[in-house]
Amino acid sequence: MSIKICESLELLAEKFNSNGKKLYVVGGYVRNSLLGIGHTDIDITGALDVKTVAELCRGLGFRSQVVNKNLGTLLITTKNEQFEYTMFRAESYADDGSHIPVDVKFVEDIKVDALRRDFTVNALYYDITDKRIIDFFNGVSDIEKKILRTCKDPNLTFKDDGVRILRLVRFVCELGFKPEKQTLLVAKKVGYNIKAISRERVLKELRLTINGALKYKQKSTSHKQIVKYYNNLNIWQYVFNVNFNNFKISYFNKLYKVFVKSDGDYRYLAFVCMVLNNYLKAKTTDANLVQLVNTLFGSAGLKESNKNMQDMLDAYRFAQKLLYDKPSTYINNQNSLIFEQLSFEIKSLLVLVNTNKVNEIKLNIINMKKRSVPFNVSELKITNEELINKMHIKNQNISAIKQKLFDMCVNGEIINDHNILVEQAKHLNELIEKNKKNA
């Protein structure tokens, strides 16, 4: 069975042959070639050490850089391509599933290298010279059956590296495969191994899984499988590293339905809002919301960036209004102002939360603009220059006065008219100066 291989790899394979060894493509590229779907990064492997391979690359005019000397990994760059080479190796792990090999031995036996891989569909080797697939664990058959099965006893596979439990779910979403029965049973039994994984790696897998269906254009709702399998495996508590014991996402939850409908641009935010809503179950205070987001995604949780956590807060704060508030409460200039300043992704998410309510808010925004209601301080029909040079207001009072004028316009106490703003600014300045004297 022949797989399309670029000329650069064929040239490098010839150099390997001259040294009495074979060069193989391994993993996702081989799997995806058989599936006829988009290709992943190209991983290559063989029995030559990285120093020798680097010399061969130099002779071909390829650049190379050692990525990890202990793991025998070399990044190879040609004019238009990039490959990661890893020498055959055997690995030994600690008993905590932390994905940190405590012992690495470089070997020349390809089957020993295959045994360290996670799933049979990822343990396929393509012999570039002989143009044939080497399959030790019936991975080709598993691809045809669309099942995910570990290369060895799943107890060992998941004990060695707890992140493989998360990868199992990711490949379900990415490829549309199903876990083999025993593999799934063991993953559920040893889900606690995820606790040993760094929070950064867990977050990376979470994000990849949520958007997994987009990678190879699976069914538009394939991403919902993350909920099904995280529920079935009971691993929410280990993903978020908090006391989420027996926590599950309800399929009847409004925000679960929003997550299922969500697009790639805001799907991660939809996932976050779904988790928050399933945990809180009712409207909460802002203090509680901030604390929960910090617990799940902050420095003690998945270590998200401050910007992403702010987006989570902005999205869920407004989602709460749409879920729980009456029209008389949420349709006002203040909320319209907040909505207008949200990102496109958050607005798109909120449309799915409640389309009718969002349309009412958008209509109010149109009416506000017709009435010249300012959407930021700079839209006030009065300038700093006027306040200072014509009205002789002290510079230190300007910011407070303009903020008060802005708030009054938004709240409908005054209109954004130049003459009215001038009179109101005089009055506000007098109050500020009076308060200073009385202080």
Short mmCIF file of C-alpha atoms in Angstrom, two decimals:
data_model
loop_
_atom_site.label_atom_id
_atom_site.label_comp_id
_atom_site.label_asym_id
_atom_site.label_seq_id
_atom_site.Cartn_x
_atom_site.Cartn_y
_atom_site.Cartn_z
CA MET A 1 0.00 0.00 0.00
CA SER A 2 1.58 3.24 -1.17
CA ILE A 3 1.27 6.57 0.63
CA LYS A 4 2.15 9.94 -0.87
CA ILE A 5 5.58 10.97 0.40
CA CYS A 6 7.38 14.19 -0.45
CA GLU A 7 10.68 14.17 -2.30
CA SER A 8 12.63 15.47 0.72
CA LEU A 9 11.71 12.41 2.77
CA GLU A 10 12.56 10.07 -0.09
CA LEU A 11 16.00 11.68 -0.31
CA LEU A 12 16.50 11.34 3.44
CA ALA A 13 15.35 7.70 3.28
CA GLU A 14 18.06 7.03 0.67
CA LYS A 15 20.65 8.43 3.09
CA PHE A 16 19.31 6.10 5.79
CA ASN A 17 19.61 3.17 3.40
CA SER A 18 23.25 4.10 2.77
CA ASN A 19 23.78 3.75 6.52
CA GLY A 20 22.10 0.34 6.60
CA LYS A 21 18.84 1.57 8.22
CA LYS A 22 15.28 2.37 7.20
CA LEU A 23 13.37 5.62 7.61
CA TYR A 24 9.68 5.43 8.52
CA VAL A 25 6.76 7.82 8.68
CA VAL A 26 4.76 7.06 11.82
CA GLY A 27 1.49 8.00 13.48
CA GLY A 28 -1.17 10.44 12.39
CA TYR A 29 0.12 11.02 8.85
CA VAL A 30 -0.12 7.30 8.05
CA ARG A 31 -3.50 6.98 9.76
CA ASN A 32 -4.96 9.97 7.95
CA SER A 33 -3.59 8.83 4.59
CA LEU A 34 -5.54 5.60 5.00
CA LEU A 35 -8.64 7.54 6.03
CA GLY A 36 -8.30 9.95 3.14
CA ILE A 37 -8.60 13.01 5.39
CA GLY A 38 -6.42 16.04 6.02
CA HIS A 39 -2.86 15.39 7.03
CA THR A 40 -1.28 16.16 10.39
CA ASP A 41 2.31 17.10 11.12
CA ILE A 42 4.70 14.53 9.70
CA ASP A 43 6.53 12.45 12.29
CA ILE A 44 9.38 10.24 11.15
CA THR A 45 11.42 7.66 13.01
CA GLY A 46 14.26 5.20 12.62
CA ALA A 47 17.19 3.49 14.32
CA LEU A 48 19.81 6.22 13.72
CA ASP A 49 20.72 8.61 16.54
CA VAL A 50 19.97 12.32 16.17
CA LYS A 51 23.62 13.28 15.68
CA THR A 52 23.93 11.00 12.68
CA VAL A 53 20.59 12.16 11.26
CA ALA A 54 21.62 15.79 11.68
CA GLU A 55 24.77 15.06 9.62
CA LEU A 56 22.68 13.40 6.91
CA CYS A 57 20.38 16.43 6.84
CA ARG A 58 23.31 18.78 6.54
CA GLY A 59 24.53 16.83 3.52
CA LEU A 60 21.12 17.33 1.88
CA GLY A 61 20.99 21.03 2.69
CA PHE A 62 18.27 20.57 5.33
CA ARG A 63 18.35 22.46 8.61
CA SER A 64 18.01 20.53 11.85
CA GLN A 65 17.68 21.34 15.53
CA VAL A 66 17.68 19.06 18.55
CA VAL A 67 14.32 19.49 20.30
CA ASN A 68 14.90 17.08 23.17
CA LYS A 69 18.21 15.29 23.49
CA ASN A 70 16.92 12.95 26.22
CA LEU A 71 14.07 11.77 23.99
CA GLY A 72 16.15 11.70 20.82
CA THR A 73 14.01 14.23 18.97
CA LEU A 74 15.20 16.34 16.04
CA LEU A 75 13.28 19.02 14.14
CA ILE A 76 14.13 18.93 10.42
CA THR A 77 13.32 21.86 8.14
CA THR A 78 13.58 21.93 4.36
CA LYS A 79 12.65 24.77 2.06
CA ASN A 80 8.91 24.07 2.23
CA GLU A 81 8.47 21.31 4.83
CA GLN A 82 9.10 20.43 8.43
CA PHE A 83 9.38 16.99 10.05
CA GLU A 84 10.06 15.74 13.55
CA TYR A 85 12.42 12.81 13.77
CA THR A 86 12.61 10.57 16.82
CA MET A 87 14.94 7.63 17.26
CA PHE A 88 13.34 4.29 18.20
CA ARG A 89 13.13 4.13 21.96
CA ALA A 90 11.70 2.30 24.95
CA GLU A 91 10.30 4.23 27.90
CA SER A 92 9.67 3.52 31.56
CA TYR A 93 7.30 5.68 33.60
CA ALA A 94 6.60 6.44 37.22
CA ASP A 95 3.40 5.00 38.65
CA ASP A 96 1.48 8.29 38.73
CA GLY A 97 0.49 8.66 35.07
CA SER A 98 2.33 11.96 34.80
CA HIS A 99 3.72 11.47 31.28
CA ILE A 100 7.29 11.88 32.48
CA PRO A 101 9.51 8.96 31.46
CA VAL A 102 11.90 8.11 34.26
CA ASP A 103 14.05 6.05 31.92
CA VAL A 104 14.56 6.24 28.15
CA LYS A 105 16.56 3.70 26.17
CA PHE A 106 17.30 4.08 22.49
CA VAL A 107 16.82 0.86 20.58
CA GLU A 108 17.01 -0.54 17.05
CA ASP A 109 13.90 -2.70 17.28
CA ILE A 110 10.90 -1.02 15.64
CA LYS A 111 8.39 -3.17 17.55
CA VAL A 112 9.81 -1.99 20.88
CA ASP A 113 9.22 1.56 19.68
CA ALA A 114 5.67 0.66 18.64
CA LEU A 115 4.84 -0.62 22.12
CA ARG A 116 5.28 2.85 23.64
CA ARG A 117 2.57 4.37 21.43
CA ASP A 118 -0.96 5.03 22.64
CA PHE A 119 -3.50 3.58 20.20
CA THR A 120 -3.21 1.02 17.43
CA VAL A 121 -4.38 3.52 14.81
CA ASN A 122 -1.42 5.74 15.75
CA ALA A 123 1.15 2.92 15.78
CA LEU A 124 1.36 2.43 12.03
CA TYR A 125 4.74 2.78 10.32
CA TYR A 126 5.26 3.47 6.65
CA ASP A 127 8.49 2.14 5.16
CA ILE A 128 9.43 4.91 2.72
CA THR A 129 11.85 2.76 0.74
CA ASP A 130 9.73 -0.39 0.38
CA LYS A 131 6.45 1.57 0.21
CA ARG A 132 4.65 -0.64 2.71
CA ILE A 133 2.84 -0.25 6.01
CA ILE A 134 4.13 -2.05 9.09
CA ASP A 135 1.28 -2.84 11.45
CA PHE A 136 2.05 -4.78 14.66
CA PHE A 137 -1.33 -4.38 16.40
CA ASN A 138 -3.96 -4.58 13.64
CA GLY A 139 -4.22 -0.81 13.47
CA VAL A 140 -5.32 -0.90 9.82
CA SER A 141 -8.24 -3.14 10.79
CA ASP A 142 -9.13 -0.79 13.66
CA ILE A 143 -9.15 2.14 11.24
CA GLU A 144 -11.54 0.25 8.99
CA LYS A 145 -13.76 -0.51 12.00
CA LYS A 146 -13.34 3.06 13.31
CA ILE A 147 -12.36 1.95 16.82
CA LEU A 148 -9.76 3.18 19.29
CA ARG A 149 -7.80 0.47 21.08
CA THR A 150 -4.56 0.66 23.05
CA CYS A 151 -1.45 -1.06 21.72
CA LYS A 152 -0.94 -2.95 24.95
CA ASP A 153 -2.91 -3.58 28.14
CA PRO A 154 -4.89 -0.33 28.64
CA ASN A 155 -4.05 -0.44 32.35
CA LEU A 156 -0.40 0.05 31.42
CA THR A 157 -1.07 2.56 28.67
CA PHE A 158 -3.11 4.87 30.90
CA LYS A 159 -0.88 4.34 33.93
CA ASP A 160 2.16 5.42 31.94
CA ASP A 161 0.50 8.58 30.67
CA GLY A 162 -2.80 9.89 32.03
CA VAL A 163 -3.16 12.36 29.17
CA ARG A 164 -3.95 9.40 26.92
CA ILE A 165 -7.40 9.26 28.53
CA LEU A 166 -8.00 12.80 27.29
CA ARG A 167 -6.52 11.92 23.90
CA LEU A 168 -8.96 9.02 23.66
CA VAL A 169 -11.86 11.47 23.86
CA ARG A 170 -10.12 13.89 21.48
CA PHE A 171 -9.77 11.23 18.79
CA VAL A 172 -13.45 10.38 19.22
CA CYS A 173 -14.27 14.00 18.36
CA GLU A 174 -11.61 14.44 15.68
CA LEU A 175 -12.01 11.15 13.84
CA GLY A 176 -15.53 10.04 14.67
CA PHE A 177 -14.16 6.75 16.08
CA LYS A 178 -15.46 4.85 19.12
CA PRO A 179 -13.35 3.45 21.97
CA GLU A 180 -13.06 -0.35 22.12
CA LYS A 181 -15.01 -1.69 25.13
CA GLN A 182 -12.08 -2.74 27.33
CA THR A 183 -10.15 0.44 26.55
CA LEU A 184 -13.15 2.52 27.65
CA LEU A 185 -13.73 0.50 30.83
CA VAL A 186 -10.13 0.89 31.94
CA ALA A 187 -10.07 4.61 31.07
CA LYS A 188 -13.03 5.07 33.41
CA LYS A 189 -11.39 3.03 36.17
CA VAL A 190 -8.11 4.96 36.13
CA GLY A 191 -9.37 8.45 35.26
CA TYR A 192 -7.65 9.75 38.39
CA ASN A 193 -4.34 9.54 36.49
CA ILE A 194 -5.33 12.81 34.81
CA LYS A 195 -4.65 14.56 38.14
CA ALA A 196 -0.92 14.02 37.65
CA ILE A 197 -0.86 15.84 34.31
CA SER A 198 0.25 19.46 34.23
CA ARG A 199 -2.67 21.87 34.01
CA GLU A 200 -1.20 23.39 30.83
CA ARG A 201 -1.30 20.01 29.05
CA VAL A 202 -4.83 19.33 30.24
CA LEU A 203 -5.95 22.73 28.92
CA LYS A 204 -4.27 22.05 25.58
CA GLU A 205 -6.07 18.71 25.22
CA LEU A 206 -9.36 20.26 26.30
CA ARG A 207 -9.16 22.96 23.65
CA LEU A 208 -8.11 20.47 20.95
CA THR A 209 -11.02 18.20 21.86
CA ILE A 210 -13.63 20.97 21.90
CA ASN A 211 -12.64 22.01 18.39
CA GLY A 212 -11.68 18.50 17.30
CA ALA A 213 -14.56 18.10 14.86
CA LEU A 214 -13.32 21.12 12.90
CA LYS A 215 -9.89 19.64 12.25
CA TYR A 216 -11.01 16.98 9.81
CA LYS A 217 -14.50 18.33 9.08
CA GLN A 218 -16.42 15.74 11.03
CA LYS A 219 -20.17 16.02 11.64
CA SER A 220 -21.08 19.50 12.82
CA THR A 221 -22.12 18.14 16.21
CA SER A 222 -19.21 15.74 16.81
CA HIS A 223 -17.86 18.07 19.49
CA LYS A 224 -20.76 17.11 21.78
CA GLN A 225 -19.02 13.75 22.26
CA ILE A 226 -16.72 15.45 24.76
CA VAL A 227 -19.72 15.85 27.08
CA LYS A 228 -20.86 12.27 26.55
CA TYR A 229 -17.45 10.76 27.31
CA TYR A 230 -16.43 13.13 30.11
CA ASN A 231 -19.77 12.25 31.72
CA ASN A 232 -19.38 8.51 31.17
CA LEU A 233 -15.76 8.45 32.31
CA ASN A 234 -16.57 10.72 35.28
CA ILE A 235 -13.43 12.77 34.69
CA TRP A 236 -14.70 16.36 35.10
CA GLN A 237 -13.23 16.40 38.60
CA TYR A 238 -9.79 15.43 37.28
CA VAL A 239 -9.87 17.80 34.32
CA PHE A 240 -10.63 20.78 36.56
CA ASN A 241 -8.79 19.40 39.60
CA VAL A 242 -11.62 20.38 41.97
CA ASN A 243 -14.26 18.56 43.97
CA PHE A 244 -16.52 17.82 40.99
CA ASN A 245 -17.22 14.26 42.13
CA ASN A 246 -20.23 12.88 40.23
CA PHE A 247 -20.57 16.18 38.36
CA LYS A 248 -22.20 15.68 34.96
CA ILE A 249 -23.49 17.93 32.22
CA SER A 250 -27.24 17.63 31.77
CA TYR A 251 -28.34 17.07 28.19
CA PHE A 252 -31.45 19.12 29.00
CA ASN A 253 -29.44 22.14 30.09
CA LYS A 254 -30.06 25.23 27.95
CA LEU A 255 -26.35 25.95 27.60
CA TYR A 256 -25.57 22.35 26.61
CA LYS A 257 -27.84 22.94 23.62
CA VAL A 258 -26.00 26.21 22.96
CA PHE A 259 -22.67 24.36 23.03
CA VAL A 260 -23.94 21.77 20.53
CA LYS A 261 -25.02 24.54 18.13
CA SER A 262 -21.91 26.66 18.64
CA ASP A 263 -19.38 27.41 15.93
CA GLY A 264 -15.62 27.06 16.14
CA ASP A 265 -14.98 30.76 16.76
CA TYR A 266 -16.81 30.74 20.08
CA ARG A 267 -17.24 27.03 20.86
CA TYR A 268 -14.70 27.10 23.70
CA LEU A 269 -16.58 29.98 25.37
CA ALA A 270 -19.83 28.06 24.90
CA PHE A 271 -18.22 25.06 26.61
CA VAL A 272 -17.08 27.20 29.55
CA CYS A 273 -20.52 28.77 29.98
CA MET A 274 -22.11 25.31 29.85
CA VAL A 275 -19.84 24.04 32.63
CA LEU A 276 -20.43 27.13 34.78
CA ASN A 277 -24.20 26.94 34.35
CA ASN A 278 -24.36 23.21 35.11
CA TYR A 279 -22.36 23.75 38.27
CA LEU A 280 -24.20 26.87 39.49
CA LYS A 281 -27.70 25.74 38.39
CA ALA A 282 -29.12 29.22 39.15
CA LYS A 283 -28.22 32.89 38.90
CA THR A 284 -25.27 33.73 41.13
CA THR A 285 -23.57 36.82 42.47
CA ASP A 286 -20.69 38.34 40.59
CA ALA A 287 -18.35 37.55 43.48
CA ASN A 288 -19.27 33.86 43.33
CA LEU A 289 -18.87 33.81 39.56
CA VAL A 290 -15.40 35.39 39.71
CA GLN A 291 -14.36 32.93 42.40
CA LEU A 292 -15.59 29.93 40.39
CA VAL A 293 -13.87 31.06 37.18
CA ASN A 294 -10.63 31.62 39.10
CA THR A 295 -10.92 28.18 40.73
CA LEU A 296 -11.52 26.35 37.47
CA PHE A 297 -9.41 28.37 35.04
CA GLY A 298 -7.05 30.52 37.12
CA SER A 299 -3.63 29.79 38.59
CA ALA A 300 -4.99 26.99 40.78
CA GLY A 301 -6.96 25.53 37.87
CA LEU A 302 -6.22 25.24 34.15
CA LYS A 303 -3.99 28.34 34.12
CA GLU A 304 -5.84 30.22 31.40
CA SER A 305 -4.68 33.69 30.37
CA ASN A 306 -6.18 36.70 32.13
CA LYS A 307 -7.71 37.84 28.84
CA ASN A 308 -9.46 34.51 28.26
CA MET A 309 -10.78 34.48 31.82
CA GLN A 310 -12.13 38.01 31.34
CA ASP A 311 -13.91 36.81 28.17
CA MET A 312 -15.43 33.96 30.19
CA LEU A 313 -16.71 36.39 32.81
CA ASP A 314 -18.08 38.83 30.23
CA ALA A 315 -19.85 36.02 28.36
CA TYR A 316 -21.40 34.38 31.40
CA ARG A 317 -22.38 37.63 33.09
CA PHE A 318 -24.50 38.57 30.10
CA ALA A 319 -25.73 35.01 29.55
CA GLN A 320 -27.15 35.13 33.09
CA LYS A 321 -29.17 38.23 32.20
CA LEU A 322 -30.64 36.44 29.19
CA LEU A 323 -31.34 33.26 31.13
CA TYR A 324 -32.80 34.67 34.32
CA ASP A 325 -33.79 38.35 34.05
CA LYS A 326 -37.20 39.72 33.06
CA PRO A 327 -37.39 42.04 30.00
CA SER A 328 -38.00 45.06 32.23
CA THR A 329 -34.67 44.32 33.90
CA TYR A 330 -32.37 43.46 31.01
CA ILE A 331 -33.65 45.80 28.27
CA ASN A 332 -32.09 49.08 29.30
CA ASN A 333 -29.43 51.42 27.99
CA GLN A 334 -26.80 50.15 30.43
CA ASN A 335 -27.10 46.54 29.25
CA SER A 336 -27.30 47.66 25.63
CA LEU A 337 -24.07 49.58 26.14
CA ILE A 338 -22.39 46.53 27.67
CA PHE A 339 -23.63 44.27 24.84
CA GLU A 340 -22.39 46.66 22.16
CA GLN A 341 -18.88 46.56 23.61
CA LEU A 342 -18.66 42.76 23.75
CA SER A 343 -16.54 40.87 21.22
CA PHE A 344 -18.09 39.39 18.09
CA GLU A 345 -17.53 35.88 19.47
CA ILE A 346 -19.38 36.62 22.72
CA LYS A 347 -22.25 38.28 20.86
CA SER A 348 -22.53 35.23 18.57
CA LEU A 349 -22.71 32.98 21.62
CA LEU A 350 -25.38 35.13 23.27
CA VAL A 351 -27.56 34.99 20.16
CA LEU A 352 -27.79 31.22 20.71
CA VAL A 353 -28.60 31.69 24.41
CA ASN A 354 -31.73 33.70 23.59
CA THR A 355 -32.18 35.06 20.08
CA ASN A 356 -35.35 37.02 20.83
CA LYS A 357 -33.89 38.82 23.83
CA VAL A 358 -30.70 39.68 21.94
CA ASN A 359 -32.75 41.05 19.05
CA GLU A 360 -34.63 43.27 21.52
CA ILE A 361 -31.32 44.56 22.87
CA LYS A 362 -30.07 45.21 19.32
CA LEU A 363 -33.25 47.15 18.59
CA ASN A 364 -32.67 49.24 21.71
CA ILE A 365 -29.12 49.93 20.54
CA ILE A 366 -30.46 51.21 17.20
CA ASN A 367 -32.89 53.50 19.05
CA MET A 368 -30.09 54.73 21.33
CA LYS A 369 -28.00 55.69 18.31
CA LYS A 370 -30.95 57.50 16.77
CA ARG A 371 -31.24 59.52 19.99
CA SER A 372 -27.46 60.19 19.92
CA VAL A 373 -26.91 58.37 23.22
CA PRO A 374 -23.12 58.12 23.59
CA PHE A 375 -21.55 54.65 23.69
CA ASN A 376 -18.31 55.95 25.18
CA VAL A 377 -17.09 59.17 26.77
CA SER A 378 -15.49 60.36 23.52
CA GLU A 379 -18.96 60.54 21.90
CA LEU A 380 -20.11 63.26 24.30
CA LYS A 381 -20.87 66.47 22.42
CA ILE A 382 -18.49 68.48 24.53
CA THR A 383 -14.67 68.54 24.41
CA ASN A 384 -11.94 68.76 26.99
CA GLU A 385 -10.75 71.96 25.33
CA GLU A 386 -14.12 73.62 25.89
CA LEU A 387 -14.25 72.54 29.50
CA ILE A 388 -10.75 73.86 30.23
CA ASN A 389 -10.36 76.95 28.02
CA LYS A 390 -13.92 78.27 27.75
CA MET A 391 -15.44 77.13 31.03
CA HIS A 392 -12.17 77.35 33.01
CA ILE A 393 -12.71 73.99 34.68
CA LYS A 394 -9.60 72.60 36.34
CA ASN A 395 -7.91 69.78 34.47
CA GLN A 396 -8.10 67.44 37.49
CA ASN A 397 -11.92 67.70 37.46
CA ILE A 398 -12.39 66.88 33.76
CA SER A 399 -12.36 63.09 33.97
CA ALA A 400 -14.93 62.88 36.77
CA ILE A 401 -17.22 65.42 35.11
CA LYS A 402 -17.18 63.71 31.71
CA GLN A 403 -17.77 60.29 33.27
CA LYS A 404 -20.79 61.68 35.17
CA LEU A 405 -22.13 63.32 32.02
CA PHE A 406 -21.72 60.04 30.15
CA ASP A 407 -23.53 58.05 32.87
CA MET A 408 -26.38 60.56 32.93
CA CYS A 409 -26.80 60.30 29.15
CA VAL A 410 -26.82 56.51 29.21
CA ASN A 411 -29.31 56.45 32.09
CA GLY A 412 -31.61 58.90 30.30
CA GLU A 413 -31.26 61.69 32.88
CA ILE A 414 -30.10 64.14 30.20
CA ILE A 415 -29.65 64.04 26.42
CA ASN A 416 -26.37 64.28 24.55
CA ASP A 417 -26.87 67.93 23.54
CA HIS A 418 -24.05 70.43 23.65
CA ASN A 419 -25.89 73.20 25.47
CA ILE A 420 -27.34 70.82 28.05
CA LEU A 421 -23.91 69.26 28.62
CA VAL A 422 -22.35 72.70 29.14
CA GLU A 423 -24.90 73.66 31.79
CA GLN A 424 -24.64 70.30 33.52
CA ALA A 425 -20.82 70.45 33.47
CA LYS A 426 -20.92 73.84 35.23
CA HIS A 427 -23.20 72.43 37.89
CA LEU A 428 -21.04 69.34 38.41
CA ASN A 429 -17.89 71.45 38.63
CA GLU A 430 -19.48 73.65 41.29
CA LEU A 431 -20.38 70.54 43.31
CA ILE A 432 -16.83 69.18 43.07
CA GLU A 433 -15.27 72.47 44.15
CA LYS A 434 -17.77 72.84 47.00
CA ASN A 435 -17.01 69.34 48.25
CA LYS A 436 -13.30 70.13 48.16
CA LYS A 437 -13.79 73.18 50.36
CA ASN A 438 -15.94 71.25 52.81
CA ALA A 439 -13.52 68.34 53.01
#
